[in-house]
Amino acid sequence: MTSSPQQAFSALNLELPPAPQPLGIYKPFLVDGKYLYLSGHGPVLPDRSLIIGRIGENMDMDEGKLAARQVGLTMLSTIVTNFGSLDVIKRVIKVLGMVNCKPDFEKHPYVINGCSELFAAVWGTENGIGVRSAVGMGSLPDNIPVEVEAVFELHH
């Protein structure tokens, strides 16, 4: 990979939304040694509003995948806002993707690929793809379609 993660992101011509503020009693991120833990993030849009909906009810899985990409952008915004650049991240360690969906929906990995594909585009396939779980939930806060939390390794 010849470009830095920040350069790779810039080449995608995507807009980062504002980094969200906690809506409860928790930290949006925590650094422990060489690891950065990001709390669950939702799909924040550039105007600070949220994408709302439930997969299989009022959103299809392609709309869910785009919402998952927006969650990834929101996570990138938290990194850039608090650390100045995506270049501080060495690699993605773990992603947990939660999908707000009807009980009969079974394509959770497809939806969460929206976030994982973004991370792979930023950090490359070697460092941008970590271990992952993609699971369905009966509901998510504010009826968002996707929530993702992740662990990253920092450059030290």
GROMACS .gro file of C-alpha atoms in nm:
model
  156
    1MET     CA    1   0.000   0.000   0.000
    2THR     CA    2   0.163   0.320  -0.115
    3SER     CA    3  -0.082   0.573   0.026
    4SER     CA    4  -0.150   0.641   0.392
    5PRO     CA    5  -0.491   0.555   0.538
    6GLN     CA    6  -0.579   0.925   0.545
    7GLN     CA    7  -0.484   0.960   0.176
    8ALA     CA    8  -0.679   0.644   0.091
    9PHE     CA    9  -0.985   0.787   0.262
   10SER     CA   10  -0.949   1.121   0.081
   11ALA     CA   11  -0.940   0.936  -0.252
   12LEU     CA   12  -1.284   0.784  -0.179
   13ASN     CA   13  -1.444   1.133  -0.192
   14LEU     CA   14  -1.671   1.055   0.104
   15GLU     CA   15  -1.777   1.308   0.367
   16LEU     CA   16  -1.723   1.249   0.737
   17PRO     CA   17  -2.018   1.337   0.957
   18PRO     CA   18  -1.956   1.519   1.285
   19ALA     CA   19  -1.825   1.290   1.559
   20PRO     CA   20  -2.117   1.198   1.785
   21GLN     CA   21  -2.139   1.289   2.151
   22PRO     CA   22  -2.230   1.014   2.399
   23LEU     CA   23  -2.604   0.971   2.451
   24GLY     CA   24  -2.550   0.782   2.777
   25ILE     CA   25  -2.295   0.725   3.049
   26TYR     CA   26  -1.995   0.592   2.854
   27LYS     CA   27  -1.680   0.701   2.675
   28PRO     CA   28  -1.694   0.715   2.294
   29PHE     CA   29  -1.343   0.565   2.285
   30LEU     CA   30  -1.078   0.432   2.518
   31VAL     CA   31  -0.707   0.376   2.459
   32ASP     CA   32  -0.550   0.083   2.644
   33GLY     CA   33  -0.183   0.040   2.557
   34LYS     CA   34  -0.163  -0.003   2.183
   35TYR     CA   35  -0.537  -0.063   2.137
   36LEU     CA   36  -0.817   0.182   2.060
   37TYR     CA   37  -1.166   0.067   2.156
   38LEU     CA   38  -1.458   0.249   1.996
   39SER     CA   39  -1.799   0.230   2.163
   40GLY     CA   40  -2.100   0.142   1.952
   41HIS     CA   41  -2.161   0.403   1.682
   42GLY     CA   42  -2.471   0.468   1.477
   43PRO     CA   43  -2.526   0.609   1.127
   44VAL     CA   44  -2.480   0.985   1.178
   45LEU     CA   45  -2.534   1.201   0.871
   46PRO     CA   46  -2.344   1.525   0.793
   47ASP     CA   47  -2.635   1.732   0.935
   48ARG     CA   48  -2.607   1.535   1.265
   49SER     CA   49  -2.934   1.350   1.203
   50LEU     CA   50  -2.947   0.969   1.218
   51ILE     CA   51  -3.049   0.718   0.955
   52ILE     CA   52  -3.357   0.552   1.103
   53GLY     CA   53  -3.522   0.224   1.009
   54ARG     CA   54  -3.544  -0.151   1.052
   55ILE     CA   55  -3.418  -0.400   0.794
   56GLY     CA   56  -3.700  -0.609   0.651
   57GLU     CA   57  -3.963  -0.364   0.775
   58ASN     CA   58  -3.905  -0.020   0.620
   59MET     CA   59  -3.550  -0.068   0.482
   60ASP     CA   60  -3.408  -0.333   0.250
   61MET     CA   61  -3.068  -0.493   0.296
   62ASP     CA   62  -2.899  -0.263   0.043
   63GLU     CA   63  -3.022   0.041   0.237
   64GLY     CA   64  -2.895  -0.133   0.549
   65LYS     CA   65  -2.554  -0.183   0.388
   66LEU     CA   66  -2.536   0.190   0.307
   67ALA     CA   67  -2.634   0.265   0.669
   68ALA     CA   68  -2.350   0.038   0.785
   69ARG     CA   69  -2.109   0.232   0.564
   70GLN     CA   70  -2.238   0.552   0.726
   71VAL     CA   71  -2.168   0.399   1.068
   72GLY     CA   72  -1.812   0.331   0.947
   73LEU     CA   73  -1.781   0.695   0.841
   74THR     CA   74  -1.906   0.802   1.183
   75MET     CA   75  -1.639   0.584   1.346
   76LEU     CA   76  -1.371   0.734   1.121
   77SER     CA   77  -1.493   1.078   1.226
   78THR     CA   78  -1.444   0.988   1.593
   79ILE     CA   79  -1.086   0.880   1.514
   80VAL     CA   80  -1.002   1.193   1.310
   81THR     CA   81  -1.170   1.428   1.561
   82ASN     CA   82  -0.983   1.282   1.860
   83PHE     CA   83  -0.650   1.175   1.706
   84GLY     CA   84  -0.611   1.412   1.409
   85SER     CA   85  -0.572   1.149   1.137
   86LEU     CA   86  -0.661   0.796   1.033
   87ASP     CA   87  -0.285   0.733   1.007
   88VAL     CA   88  -0.267   0.667   1.385
   89ILE     CA   89  -0.440   0.332   1.323
   90LYS     CA   90  -0.216   0.040   1.229
   91ARG     CA   91  -0.495  -0.211   1.171
   92VAL     CA   92  -0.850  -0.319   1.245
   93ILE     CA   93  -0.859  -0.592   1.511
   94LYS     CA   94  -1.227  -0.665   1.569
   95VAL     CA   95  -1.566  -0.541   1.450
   96LEU     CA   96  -1.902  -0.619   1.608
   97GLY     CA   97  -2.190  -0.521   1.382
   98MET     CA   98  -2.547  -0.521   1.511
   99VAL     CA   99  -2.840  -0.507   1.270
  100ASN     CA  100  -3.186  -0.387   1.372
  101CYS     CA  101  -3.403  -0.631   1.177
  102LYS     CA  102  -3.710  -0.848   1.169
  103PRO     CA  103  -3.662  -1.196   1.322
  104ASP     CA  104  -3.669  -1.371   0.982
  105PHE     CA  105  -3.384  -1.160   0.836
  106GLU     CA  106  -3.069  -1.369   0.783
  107LYS     CA  107  -2.826  -1.153   0.581
  108HIS     CA  108  -2.657  -0.969   0.869
  109PRO     CA  109  -2.304  -1.018   0.723
  110TYR     CA  110  -2.412  -0.856   0.394
  111VAL     CA  111  -2.533  -0.546   0.580
  112ILE     CA  112  -2.220  -0.515   0.796
  113ASN     CA  113  -2.002  -0.548   0.484
  114GLY     CA  114  -2.092  -0.182   0.425
  115CYS     CA  115  -1.867  -0.092   0.719
  116SER     CA  116  -1.605  -0.361   0.657
  117GLU     CA  117  -1.562  -0.264   0.291
  118LEU     CA  118  -1.499   0.097   0.397
  119PHE     CA  119  -1.233  -0.008   0.650
  120ALA     CA  120  -1.067  -0.233   0.387
  121ALA     CA  121  -1.061   0.061   0.143
  122VAL     CA  122  -0.894   0.285   0.404
  123TRP     CA  123  -0.639   0.045   0.557
  124GLY     CA  124  -0.610  -0.212   0.276
  125THR     CA  125  -0.719  -0.575   0.286
  126GLU     CA  126  -0.429  -0.683   0.506
  127ASN     CA  127  -0.481  -0.425   0.785
  128GLY     CA  128  -0.839  -0.314   0.721
  129ILE     CA  129  -1.006  -0.650   0.772
  130GLY     CA  130  -1.011  -0.794   1.122
  131VAL     CA  131  -1.218  -1.056   1.297
  132ARG     CA  132  -1.589  -0.981   1.297
  133SER     CA  133  -1.932  -1.073   1.422
  134ALA     CA  134  -2.252  -0.962   1.249
  135VAL     CA  135  -2.567  -1.023   1.449
  136GLY     CA  136  -2.935  -0.935   1.444
  137MET     CA  137  -3.106  -0.737   1.718
  138GLY     CA  138  -3.472  -0.695   1.801
  139SER     CA  139  -3.416  -0.321   1.834
  140LEU     CA  140  -3.138  -0.062   1.851
  141PRO     CA  141  -3.129   0.284   2.014
  142ASP     CA  142  -3.348   0.546   1.841
  143ASN     CA  143  -3.448   0.278   1.586
  144ILE     CA  144  -3.116   0.306   1.400
  145PRO     CA  145  -3.068   0.021   1.150
  146VAL     CA  146  -2.705  -0.055   1.238
  147GLU     CA  147  -2.469  -0.012   1.533
  148VAL     CA  148  -2.101  -0.106   1.517
  149GLU     CA  149  -1.826  -0.118   1.777
  150ALA     CA  150  -1.463  -0.193   1.698
  151VAL     CA  151  -1.112  -0.245   1.830
  152PHE     CA  152  -0.811  -0.104   1.644
  153GLU     CA  153  -0.437  -0.135   1.693
  154LEU     CA  154  -0.256   0.198   1.716
  155HIS     CA  155   0.089   0.270   1.575
  156HIS     CA  156   0.331   0.292   1.867
   0.00000   0.00000   0.00000
